[in-house]
PDB file of C-alpha atoms in Angstrom:
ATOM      1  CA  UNK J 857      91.702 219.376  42.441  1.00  0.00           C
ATOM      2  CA  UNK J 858      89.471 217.189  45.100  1.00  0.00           C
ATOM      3  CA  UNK J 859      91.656 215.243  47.221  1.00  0.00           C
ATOM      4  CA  UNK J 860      90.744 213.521  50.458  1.00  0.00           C
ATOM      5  CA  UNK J 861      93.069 212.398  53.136  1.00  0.00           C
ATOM      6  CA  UNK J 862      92.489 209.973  56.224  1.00  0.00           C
ATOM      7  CA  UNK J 863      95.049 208.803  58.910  1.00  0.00           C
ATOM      8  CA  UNK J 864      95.929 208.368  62.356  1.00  0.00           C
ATOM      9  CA  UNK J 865      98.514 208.776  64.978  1.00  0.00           C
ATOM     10  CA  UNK J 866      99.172 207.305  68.183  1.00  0.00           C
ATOM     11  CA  UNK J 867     102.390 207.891  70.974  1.00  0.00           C
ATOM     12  CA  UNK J 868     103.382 205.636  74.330  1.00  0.00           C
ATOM     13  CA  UNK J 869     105.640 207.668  76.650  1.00  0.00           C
ATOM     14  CA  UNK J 870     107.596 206.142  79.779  1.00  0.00           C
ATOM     15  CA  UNK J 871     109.224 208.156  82.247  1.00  0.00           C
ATOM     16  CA  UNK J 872     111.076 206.999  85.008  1.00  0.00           C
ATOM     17  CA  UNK J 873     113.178 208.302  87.945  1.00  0.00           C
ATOM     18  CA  UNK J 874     115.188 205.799  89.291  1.00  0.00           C
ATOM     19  CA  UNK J 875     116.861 207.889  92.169  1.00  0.00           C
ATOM     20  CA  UNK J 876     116.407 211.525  93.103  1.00  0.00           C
ATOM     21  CA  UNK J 877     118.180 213.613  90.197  1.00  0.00           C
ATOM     22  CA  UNK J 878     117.899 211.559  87.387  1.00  0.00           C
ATOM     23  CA  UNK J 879     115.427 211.266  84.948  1.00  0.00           C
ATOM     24  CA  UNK J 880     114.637 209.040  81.599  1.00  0.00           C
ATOM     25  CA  UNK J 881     112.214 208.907  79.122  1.00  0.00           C
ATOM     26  CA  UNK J 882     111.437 207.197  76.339  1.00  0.00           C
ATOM     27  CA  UNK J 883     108.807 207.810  73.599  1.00  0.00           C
ATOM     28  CA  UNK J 884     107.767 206.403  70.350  1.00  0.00           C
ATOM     29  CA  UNK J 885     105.040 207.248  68.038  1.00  0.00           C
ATOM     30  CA  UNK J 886     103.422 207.235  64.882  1.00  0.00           C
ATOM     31  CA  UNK J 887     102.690 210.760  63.283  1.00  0.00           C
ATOM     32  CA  UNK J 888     100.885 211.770  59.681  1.00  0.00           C
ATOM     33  CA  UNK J 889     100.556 215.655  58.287  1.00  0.00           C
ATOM     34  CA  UNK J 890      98.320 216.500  55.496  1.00  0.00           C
ATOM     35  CA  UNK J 891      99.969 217.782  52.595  1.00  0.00           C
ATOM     36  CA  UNK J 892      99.568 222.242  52.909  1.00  0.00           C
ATOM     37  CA  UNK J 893      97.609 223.804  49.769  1.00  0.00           C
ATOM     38  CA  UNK J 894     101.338 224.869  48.327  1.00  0.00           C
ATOM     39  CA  UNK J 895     102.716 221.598  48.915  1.00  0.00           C
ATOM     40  CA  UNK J 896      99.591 220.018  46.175  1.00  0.00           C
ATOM     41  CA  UNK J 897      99.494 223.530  43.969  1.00  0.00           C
ATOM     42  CA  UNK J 898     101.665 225.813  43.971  1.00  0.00           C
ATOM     43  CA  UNK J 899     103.780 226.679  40.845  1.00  0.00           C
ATOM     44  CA  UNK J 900     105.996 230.356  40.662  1.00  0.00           C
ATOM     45  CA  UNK J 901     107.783 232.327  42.194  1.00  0.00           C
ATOM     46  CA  UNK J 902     108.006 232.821  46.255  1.00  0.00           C
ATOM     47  CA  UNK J 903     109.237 236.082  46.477  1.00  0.00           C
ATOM     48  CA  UNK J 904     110.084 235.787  50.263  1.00  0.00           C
ATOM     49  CA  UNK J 905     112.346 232.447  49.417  1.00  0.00           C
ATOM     50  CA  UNK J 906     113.969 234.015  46.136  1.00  0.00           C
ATOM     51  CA  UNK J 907     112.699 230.278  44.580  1.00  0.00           C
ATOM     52  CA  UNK J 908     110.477 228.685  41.883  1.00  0.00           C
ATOM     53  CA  UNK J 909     108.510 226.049  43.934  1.00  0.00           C
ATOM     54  CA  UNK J 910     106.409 223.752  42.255  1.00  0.00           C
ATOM     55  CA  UNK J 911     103.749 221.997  44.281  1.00  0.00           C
ATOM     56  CA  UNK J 912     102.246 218.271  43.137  1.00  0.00           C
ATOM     57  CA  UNK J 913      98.874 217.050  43.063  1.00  0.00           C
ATOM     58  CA  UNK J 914      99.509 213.661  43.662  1.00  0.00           C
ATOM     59  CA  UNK J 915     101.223 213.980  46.884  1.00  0.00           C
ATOM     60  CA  UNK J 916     100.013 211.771  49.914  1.00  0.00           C
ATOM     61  CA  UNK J 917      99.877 212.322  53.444  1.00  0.00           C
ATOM     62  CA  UNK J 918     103.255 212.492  55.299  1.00  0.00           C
ATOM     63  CA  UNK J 919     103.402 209.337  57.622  1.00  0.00           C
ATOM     64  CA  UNK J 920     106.358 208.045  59.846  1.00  0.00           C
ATOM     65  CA  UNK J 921     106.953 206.611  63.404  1.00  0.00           C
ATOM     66  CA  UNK J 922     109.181 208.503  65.549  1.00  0.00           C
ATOM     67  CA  UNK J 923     111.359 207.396  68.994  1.00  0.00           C
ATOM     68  CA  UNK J 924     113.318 209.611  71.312  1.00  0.00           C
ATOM     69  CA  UNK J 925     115.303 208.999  74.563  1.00  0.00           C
ATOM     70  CA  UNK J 926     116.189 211.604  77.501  1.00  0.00           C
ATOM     71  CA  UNK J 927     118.263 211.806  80.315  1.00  0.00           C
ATOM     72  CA  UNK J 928     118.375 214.518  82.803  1.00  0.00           C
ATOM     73  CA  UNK J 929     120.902 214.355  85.977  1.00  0.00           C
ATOM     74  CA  UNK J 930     120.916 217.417  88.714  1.00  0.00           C
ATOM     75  CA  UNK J 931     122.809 217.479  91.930  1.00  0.00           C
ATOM     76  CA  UNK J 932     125.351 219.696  93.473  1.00  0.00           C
ATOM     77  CA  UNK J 933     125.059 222.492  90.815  1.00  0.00           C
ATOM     78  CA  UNK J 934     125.801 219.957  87.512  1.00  0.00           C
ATOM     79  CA  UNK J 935     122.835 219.945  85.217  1.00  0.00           C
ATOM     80  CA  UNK J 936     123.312 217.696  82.561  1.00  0.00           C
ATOM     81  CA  UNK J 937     120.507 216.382  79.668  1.00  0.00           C
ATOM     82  CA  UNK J 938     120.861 214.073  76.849  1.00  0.00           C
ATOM     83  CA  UNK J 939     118.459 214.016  73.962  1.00  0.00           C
ATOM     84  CA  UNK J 940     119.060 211.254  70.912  1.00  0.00           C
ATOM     85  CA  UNK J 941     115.798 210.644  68.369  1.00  0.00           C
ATOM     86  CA  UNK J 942     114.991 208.268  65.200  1.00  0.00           C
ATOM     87  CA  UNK J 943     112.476 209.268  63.071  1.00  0.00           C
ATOM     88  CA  UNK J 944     111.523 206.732  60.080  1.00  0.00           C
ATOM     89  CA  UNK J 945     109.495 208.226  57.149  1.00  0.00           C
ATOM     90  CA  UNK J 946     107.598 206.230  54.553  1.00  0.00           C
ATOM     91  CA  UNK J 947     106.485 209.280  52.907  1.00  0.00           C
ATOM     92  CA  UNK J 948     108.110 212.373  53.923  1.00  0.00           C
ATOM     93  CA  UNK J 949     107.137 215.597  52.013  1.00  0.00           C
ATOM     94  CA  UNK J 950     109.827 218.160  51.339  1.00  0.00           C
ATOM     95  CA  UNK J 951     111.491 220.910  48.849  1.00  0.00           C
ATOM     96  CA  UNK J 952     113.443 218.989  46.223  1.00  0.00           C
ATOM     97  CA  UNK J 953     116.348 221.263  44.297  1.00  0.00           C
ATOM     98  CA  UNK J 954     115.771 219.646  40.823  1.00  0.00           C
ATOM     99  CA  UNK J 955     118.406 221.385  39.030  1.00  0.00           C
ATOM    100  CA  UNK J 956     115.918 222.116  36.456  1.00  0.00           C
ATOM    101  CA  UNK J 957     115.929 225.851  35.239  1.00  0.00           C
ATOM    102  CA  UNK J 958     113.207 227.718  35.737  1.00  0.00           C
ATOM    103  CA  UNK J 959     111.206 229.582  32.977  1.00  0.00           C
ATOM    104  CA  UNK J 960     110.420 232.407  34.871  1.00  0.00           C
ATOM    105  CA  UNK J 961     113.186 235.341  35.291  1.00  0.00           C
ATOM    106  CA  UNK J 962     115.260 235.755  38.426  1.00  0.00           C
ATOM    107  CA  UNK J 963     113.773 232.401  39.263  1.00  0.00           C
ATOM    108  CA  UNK J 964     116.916 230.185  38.908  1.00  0.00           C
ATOM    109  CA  UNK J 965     116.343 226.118  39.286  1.00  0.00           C
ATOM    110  CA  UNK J 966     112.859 224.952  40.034  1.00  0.00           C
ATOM    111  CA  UNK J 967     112.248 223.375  43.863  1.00  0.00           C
ATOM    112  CA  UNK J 968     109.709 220.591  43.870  1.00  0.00           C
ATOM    113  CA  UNK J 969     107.403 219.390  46.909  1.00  0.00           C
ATOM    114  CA  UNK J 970     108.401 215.624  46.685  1.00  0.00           C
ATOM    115  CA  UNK J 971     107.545 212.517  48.955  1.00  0.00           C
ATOM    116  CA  UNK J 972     110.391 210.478  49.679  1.00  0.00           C
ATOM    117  CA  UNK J 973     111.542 207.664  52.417  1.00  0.00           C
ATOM    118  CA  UNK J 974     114.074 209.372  54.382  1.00  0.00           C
ATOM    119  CA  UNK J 975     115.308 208.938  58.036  1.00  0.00           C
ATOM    120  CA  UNK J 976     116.126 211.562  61.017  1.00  0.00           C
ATOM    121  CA  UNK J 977     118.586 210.461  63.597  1.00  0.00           C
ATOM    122  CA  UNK J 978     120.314 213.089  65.645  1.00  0.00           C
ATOM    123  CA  UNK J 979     121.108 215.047  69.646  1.00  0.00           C
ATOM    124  CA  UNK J 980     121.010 217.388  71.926  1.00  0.00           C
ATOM    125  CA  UNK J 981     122.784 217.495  74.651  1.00  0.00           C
ATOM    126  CA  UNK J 982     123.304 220.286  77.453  1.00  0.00           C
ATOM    127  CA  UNK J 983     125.582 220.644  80.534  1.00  0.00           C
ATOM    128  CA  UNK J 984     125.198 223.717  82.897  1.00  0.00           C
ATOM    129  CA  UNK J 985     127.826 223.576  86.001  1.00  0.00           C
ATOM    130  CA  UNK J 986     128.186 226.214  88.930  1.00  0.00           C
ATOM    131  CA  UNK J 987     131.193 226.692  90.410  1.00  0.00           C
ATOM    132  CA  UNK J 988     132.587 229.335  92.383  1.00  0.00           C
ATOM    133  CA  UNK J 989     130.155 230.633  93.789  1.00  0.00           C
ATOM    134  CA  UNK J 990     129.056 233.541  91.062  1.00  0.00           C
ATOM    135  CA  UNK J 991     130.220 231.272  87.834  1.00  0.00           C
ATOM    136  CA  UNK J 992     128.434 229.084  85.563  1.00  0.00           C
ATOM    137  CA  UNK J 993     129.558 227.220  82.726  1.00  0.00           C
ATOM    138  CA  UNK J 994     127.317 226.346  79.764  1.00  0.00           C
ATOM    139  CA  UNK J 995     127.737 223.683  76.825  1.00  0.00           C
ATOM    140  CA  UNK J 996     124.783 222.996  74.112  1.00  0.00           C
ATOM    141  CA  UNK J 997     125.333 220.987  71.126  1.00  0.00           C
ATOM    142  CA  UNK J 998     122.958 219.256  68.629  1.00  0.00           C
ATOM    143  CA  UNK J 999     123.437 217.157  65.318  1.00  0.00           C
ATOM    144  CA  UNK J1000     121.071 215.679  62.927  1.00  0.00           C
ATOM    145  CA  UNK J1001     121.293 213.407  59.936  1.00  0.00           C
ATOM    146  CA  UNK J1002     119.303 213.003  57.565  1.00  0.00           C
ATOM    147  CA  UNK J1003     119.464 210.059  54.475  1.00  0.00           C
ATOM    148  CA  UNK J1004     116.711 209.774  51.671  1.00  0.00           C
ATOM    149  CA  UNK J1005     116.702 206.240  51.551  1.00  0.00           C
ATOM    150  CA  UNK J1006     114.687 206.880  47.636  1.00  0.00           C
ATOM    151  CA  UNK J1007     118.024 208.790  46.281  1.00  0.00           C
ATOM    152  CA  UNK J1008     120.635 207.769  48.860  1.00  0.00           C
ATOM    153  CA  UNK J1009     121.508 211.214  49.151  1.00  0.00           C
ATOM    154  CA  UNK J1010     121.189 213.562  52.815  1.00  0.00           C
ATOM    155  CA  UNK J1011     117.957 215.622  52.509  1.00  0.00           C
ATOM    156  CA  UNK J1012     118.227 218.951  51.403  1.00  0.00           C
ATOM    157  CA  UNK J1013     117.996 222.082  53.906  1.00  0.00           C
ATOM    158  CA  UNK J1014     119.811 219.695  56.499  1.00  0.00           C
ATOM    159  CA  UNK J1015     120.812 222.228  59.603  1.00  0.00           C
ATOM    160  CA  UNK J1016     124.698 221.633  60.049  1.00  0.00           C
ATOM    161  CA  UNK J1017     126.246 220.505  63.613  1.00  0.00           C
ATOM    162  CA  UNK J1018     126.496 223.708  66.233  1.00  0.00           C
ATOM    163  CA  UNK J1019     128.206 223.766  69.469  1.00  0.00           C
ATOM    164  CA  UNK J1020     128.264 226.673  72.135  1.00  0.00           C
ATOM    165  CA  UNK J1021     130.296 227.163  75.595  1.00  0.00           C
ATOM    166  CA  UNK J1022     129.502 229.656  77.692  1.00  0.00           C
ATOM    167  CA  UNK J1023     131.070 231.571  80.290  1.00  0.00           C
ATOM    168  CA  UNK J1024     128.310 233.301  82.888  1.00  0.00           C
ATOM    169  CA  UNK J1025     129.350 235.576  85.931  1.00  0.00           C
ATOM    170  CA  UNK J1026     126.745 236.694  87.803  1.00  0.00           C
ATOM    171  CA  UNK J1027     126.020 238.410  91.601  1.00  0.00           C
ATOM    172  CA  UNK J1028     122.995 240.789  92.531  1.00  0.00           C
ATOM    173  CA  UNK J1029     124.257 244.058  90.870  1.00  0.00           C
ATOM    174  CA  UNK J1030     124.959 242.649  87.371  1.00  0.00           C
ATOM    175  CA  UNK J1031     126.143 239.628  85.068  1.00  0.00           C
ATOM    176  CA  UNK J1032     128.109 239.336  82.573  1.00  0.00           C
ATOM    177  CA  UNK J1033     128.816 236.183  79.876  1.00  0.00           C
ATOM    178  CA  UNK J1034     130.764 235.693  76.998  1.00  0.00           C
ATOM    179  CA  UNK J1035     129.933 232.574  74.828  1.00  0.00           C
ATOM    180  CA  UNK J1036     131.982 230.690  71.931  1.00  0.00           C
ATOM    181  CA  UNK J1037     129.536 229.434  69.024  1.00  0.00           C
ATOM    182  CA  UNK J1038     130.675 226.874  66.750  1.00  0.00           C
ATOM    183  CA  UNK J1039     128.850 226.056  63.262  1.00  0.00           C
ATOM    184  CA  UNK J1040     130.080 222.825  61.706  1.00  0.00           C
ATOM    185  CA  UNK J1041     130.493 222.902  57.748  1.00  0.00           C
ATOM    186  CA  UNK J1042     127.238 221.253  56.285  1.00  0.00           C
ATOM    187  CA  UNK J1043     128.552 219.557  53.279  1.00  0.00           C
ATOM    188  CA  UNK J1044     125.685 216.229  53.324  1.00  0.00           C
ATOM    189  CA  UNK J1045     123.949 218.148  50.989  1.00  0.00           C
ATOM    190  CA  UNK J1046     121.165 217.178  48.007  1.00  0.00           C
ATOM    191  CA  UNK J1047     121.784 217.015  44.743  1.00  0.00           C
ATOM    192  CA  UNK J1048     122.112 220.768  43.265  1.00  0.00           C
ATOM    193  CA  UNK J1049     122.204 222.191  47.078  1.00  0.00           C
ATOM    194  CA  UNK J1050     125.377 224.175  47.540  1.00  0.00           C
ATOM    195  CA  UNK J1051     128.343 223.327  50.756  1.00  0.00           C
ATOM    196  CA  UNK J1052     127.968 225.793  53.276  1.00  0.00           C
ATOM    197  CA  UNK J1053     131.222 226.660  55.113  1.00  0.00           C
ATOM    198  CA  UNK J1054     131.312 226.583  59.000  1.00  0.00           C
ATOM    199  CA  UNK J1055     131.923 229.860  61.294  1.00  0.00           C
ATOM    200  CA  UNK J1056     133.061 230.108  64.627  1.00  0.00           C
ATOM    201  CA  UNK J1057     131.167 233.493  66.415  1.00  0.00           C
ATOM    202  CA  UNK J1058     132.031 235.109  69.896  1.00  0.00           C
ATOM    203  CA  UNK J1059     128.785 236.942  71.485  1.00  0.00           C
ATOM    204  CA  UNK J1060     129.218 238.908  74.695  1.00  0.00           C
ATOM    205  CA  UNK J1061     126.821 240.661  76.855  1.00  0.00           C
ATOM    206  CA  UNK J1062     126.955 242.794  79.521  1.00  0.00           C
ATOM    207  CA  UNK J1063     123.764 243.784  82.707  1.00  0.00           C
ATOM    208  CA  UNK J1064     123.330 245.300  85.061  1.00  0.00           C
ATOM    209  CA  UNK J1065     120.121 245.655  87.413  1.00  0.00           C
ATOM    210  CA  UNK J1066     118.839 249.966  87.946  1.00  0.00           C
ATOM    211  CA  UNK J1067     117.037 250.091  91.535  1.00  0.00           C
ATOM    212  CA  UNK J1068     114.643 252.322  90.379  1.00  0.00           C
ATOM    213  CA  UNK J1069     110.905 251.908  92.677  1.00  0.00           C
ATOM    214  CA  UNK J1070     109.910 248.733  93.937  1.00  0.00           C
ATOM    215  CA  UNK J1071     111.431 246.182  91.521  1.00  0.00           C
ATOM    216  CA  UNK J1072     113.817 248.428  89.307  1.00  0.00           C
ATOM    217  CA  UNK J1073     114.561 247.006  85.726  1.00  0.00           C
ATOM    218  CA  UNK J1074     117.693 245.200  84.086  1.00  0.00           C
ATOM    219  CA  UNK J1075     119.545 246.879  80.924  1.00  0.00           C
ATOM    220  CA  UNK J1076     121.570 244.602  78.843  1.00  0.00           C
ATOM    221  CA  UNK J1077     124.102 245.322  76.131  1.00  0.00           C
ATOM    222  CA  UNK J1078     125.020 242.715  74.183  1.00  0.00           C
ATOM    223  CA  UNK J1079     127.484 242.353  71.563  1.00  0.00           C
ATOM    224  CA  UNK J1080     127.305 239.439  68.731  1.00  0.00           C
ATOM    225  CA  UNK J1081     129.585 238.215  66.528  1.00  0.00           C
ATOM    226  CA  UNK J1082     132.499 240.322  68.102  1.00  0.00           C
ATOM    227  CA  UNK J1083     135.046 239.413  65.413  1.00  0.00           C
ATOM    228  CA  UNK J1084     132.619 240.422  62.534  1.00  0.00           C
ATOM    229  CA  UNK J1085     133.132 236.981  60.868  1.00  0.00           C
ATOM    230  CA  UNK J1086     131.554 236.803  57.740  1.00  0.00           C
ATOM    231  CA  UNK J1087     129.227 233.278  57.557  1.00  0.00           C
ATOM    232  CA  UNK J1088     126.340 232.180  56.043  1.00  0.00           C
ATOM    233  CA  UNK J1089     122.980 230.228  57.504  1.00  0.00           C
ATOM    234  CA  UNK J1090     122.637 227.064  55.748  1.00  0.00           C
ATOM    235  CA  UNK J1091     118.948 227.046  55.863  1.00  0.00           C
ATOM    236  CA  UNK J1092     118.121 230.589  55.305  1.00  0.00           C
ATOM    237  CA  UNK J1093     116.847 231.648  52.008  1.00  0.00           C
ATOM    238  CA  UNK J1094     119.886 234.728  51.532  1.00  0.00           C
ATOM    239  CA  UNK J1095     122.067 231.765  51.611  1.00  0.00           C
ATOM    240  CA  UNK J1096     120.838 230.850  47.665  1.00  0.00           C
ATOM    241  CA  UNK J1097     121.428 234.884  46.518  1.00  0.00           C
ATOM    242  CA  UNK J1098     124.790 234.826  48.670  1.00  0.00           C
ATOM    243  CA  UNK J1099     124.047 237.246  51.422  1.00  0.00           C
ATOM    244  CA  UNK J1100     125.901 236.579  54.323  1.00  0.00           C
ATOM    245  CA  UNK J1101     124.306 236.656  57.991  1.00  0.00           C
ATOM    246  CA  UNK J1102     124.754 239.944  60.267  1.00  0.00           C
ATOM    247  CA  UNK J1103     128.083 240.888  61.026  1.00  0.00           C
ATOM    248  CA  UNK J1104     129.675 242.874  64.386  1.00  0.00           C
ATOM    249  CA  UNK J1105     126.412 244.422  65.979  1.00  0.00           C
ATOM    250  CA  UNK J1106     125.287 245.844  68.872  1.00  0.00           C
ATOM    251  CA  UNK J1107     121.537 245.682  70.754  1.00  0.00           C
ATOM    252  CA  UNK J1108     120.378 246.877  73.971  1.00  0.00           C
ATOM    253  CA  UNK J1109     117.556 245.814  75.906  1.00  0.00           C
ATOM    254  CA  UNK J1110     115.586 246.966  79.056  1.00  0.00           C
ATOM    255  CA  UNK J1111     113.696 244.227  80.798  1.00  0.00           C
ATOM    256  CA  UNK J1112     110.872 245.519  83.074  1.00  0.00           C
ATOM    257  CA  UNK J1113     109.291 243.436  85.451  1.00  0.00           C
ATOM    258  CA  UNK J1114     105.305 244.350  86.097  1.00  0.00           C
TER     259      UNK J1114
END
């Protein structure tokens, strides 16, 4: 194929504090990405995927306009940050499950590179708060939603809704944290994309800092996934073959500063 692209982008930022601690911004943009080589051509099997993806020839550039709003507050050990975006998309390129079977064995139903209107609206939002002197409590969340406005349908490989708290104690010989994840069930799925239950994970870990010459070096044992819950990652590819995520398991690291 010979194919030639053209387009442009352009963004307009504001930030503003409007007294000491908080800060907003506000951006909006226009953004275009040229369709990849596999996204025009390919057709067979990805072996690292497990999938039969079919590129198209015809495919344009990927164009949309994008806005996105922050606010950050920090005083007397409260951090706190607020992120909501839109993003509008006249043509936005992405893996379509077609539900048609593949010719090719161990290949299942063929995924096709499609352009499609679809919008992104979503959040992330943090809180961090210090209390008693050696504490700190932690809470990150995000959400996204996605529509394709062509199919009414969500768009497929949509990341589900996670929340995490956090629980940090800390001095000068050691911390220590143990942290609640929460992964929502993702059932706005495409057409021929399976539900993927939620999960709710405890991770721990454990430091402590070894004096050792001028700086020493931290060790940290951490523990995740404590109560060996068996879940699955929406947007991994094991999810299509059924292979769940990593179970109750252990890792130990050694930081050294130089």
């Amino acid at each position: 194929m010979d194919r030639s692209f053209g387009d442009y982008s352009l963004s307009l930022g504001v930030v503003w504090t409007p007294v000491q601690g908080n800060i907003i911004k506000l951006n909006g943009g226009r953004s275009f990405r040229l369709p990849g080589a596999n996204e025009l051509a390919s057709n067979g099997m990805h072996h690292g995927t497990f999938r039969h993806e079919q590129g198209d020839a015809s495919l344009n550039s990927e164009q949309g306009w994008q806005m996105d709003f922050s606010y950050e507050y920090e005083k007397n050990g409260i951090h706190f940050s607020a992120s909501p975006f839109a993003n509008w998309y006249n043509n936005y390129i992405y893996l379509k499950p077609t539900g048609e079977w593949s010719i090719l064995p161990h290949s299942g139903q063929v995924y096709r590179y499609t352009g499609a209107k679809v919008v992104f609206m979503g959040a992330e939002a943090s809180l961090d708060v210090s209390f008693l002197r050696y504490f700190t409590y932690s809470f990150r969340g995000d959400y996204v939603y996605t529509y394709n406005r062509d199919e009414n349908t969500p768009l497929s490989f949509s990341p589900p809704a996670t929340m995490s708290n956090t629980l940090h104690w800390e001095n000068r010989y050691g911390h220590m944290s143990l942290e609640v994840r929460n992964i929502a069930t993702q059932n706005r799925v495409s057409r021929n994309e399976e539900v993927t239950p939620g999960a709710t994970l405890l991770h721990v870990d454990l430091g402590t800092h070894v004096p050792i010459g001028k700086k020493g070096f931290e060790v940290v044992f951490s523990i995740r996934n404590l109560l060996n819950k068996e879940y699955y990652n929406h947007l991994s590819f094991y999810r299509k073959i059924e292979i769940p995520e990593p179970g109750q398991n252990f890792r130990i690291f050694i930081k050294v500063p130089f």
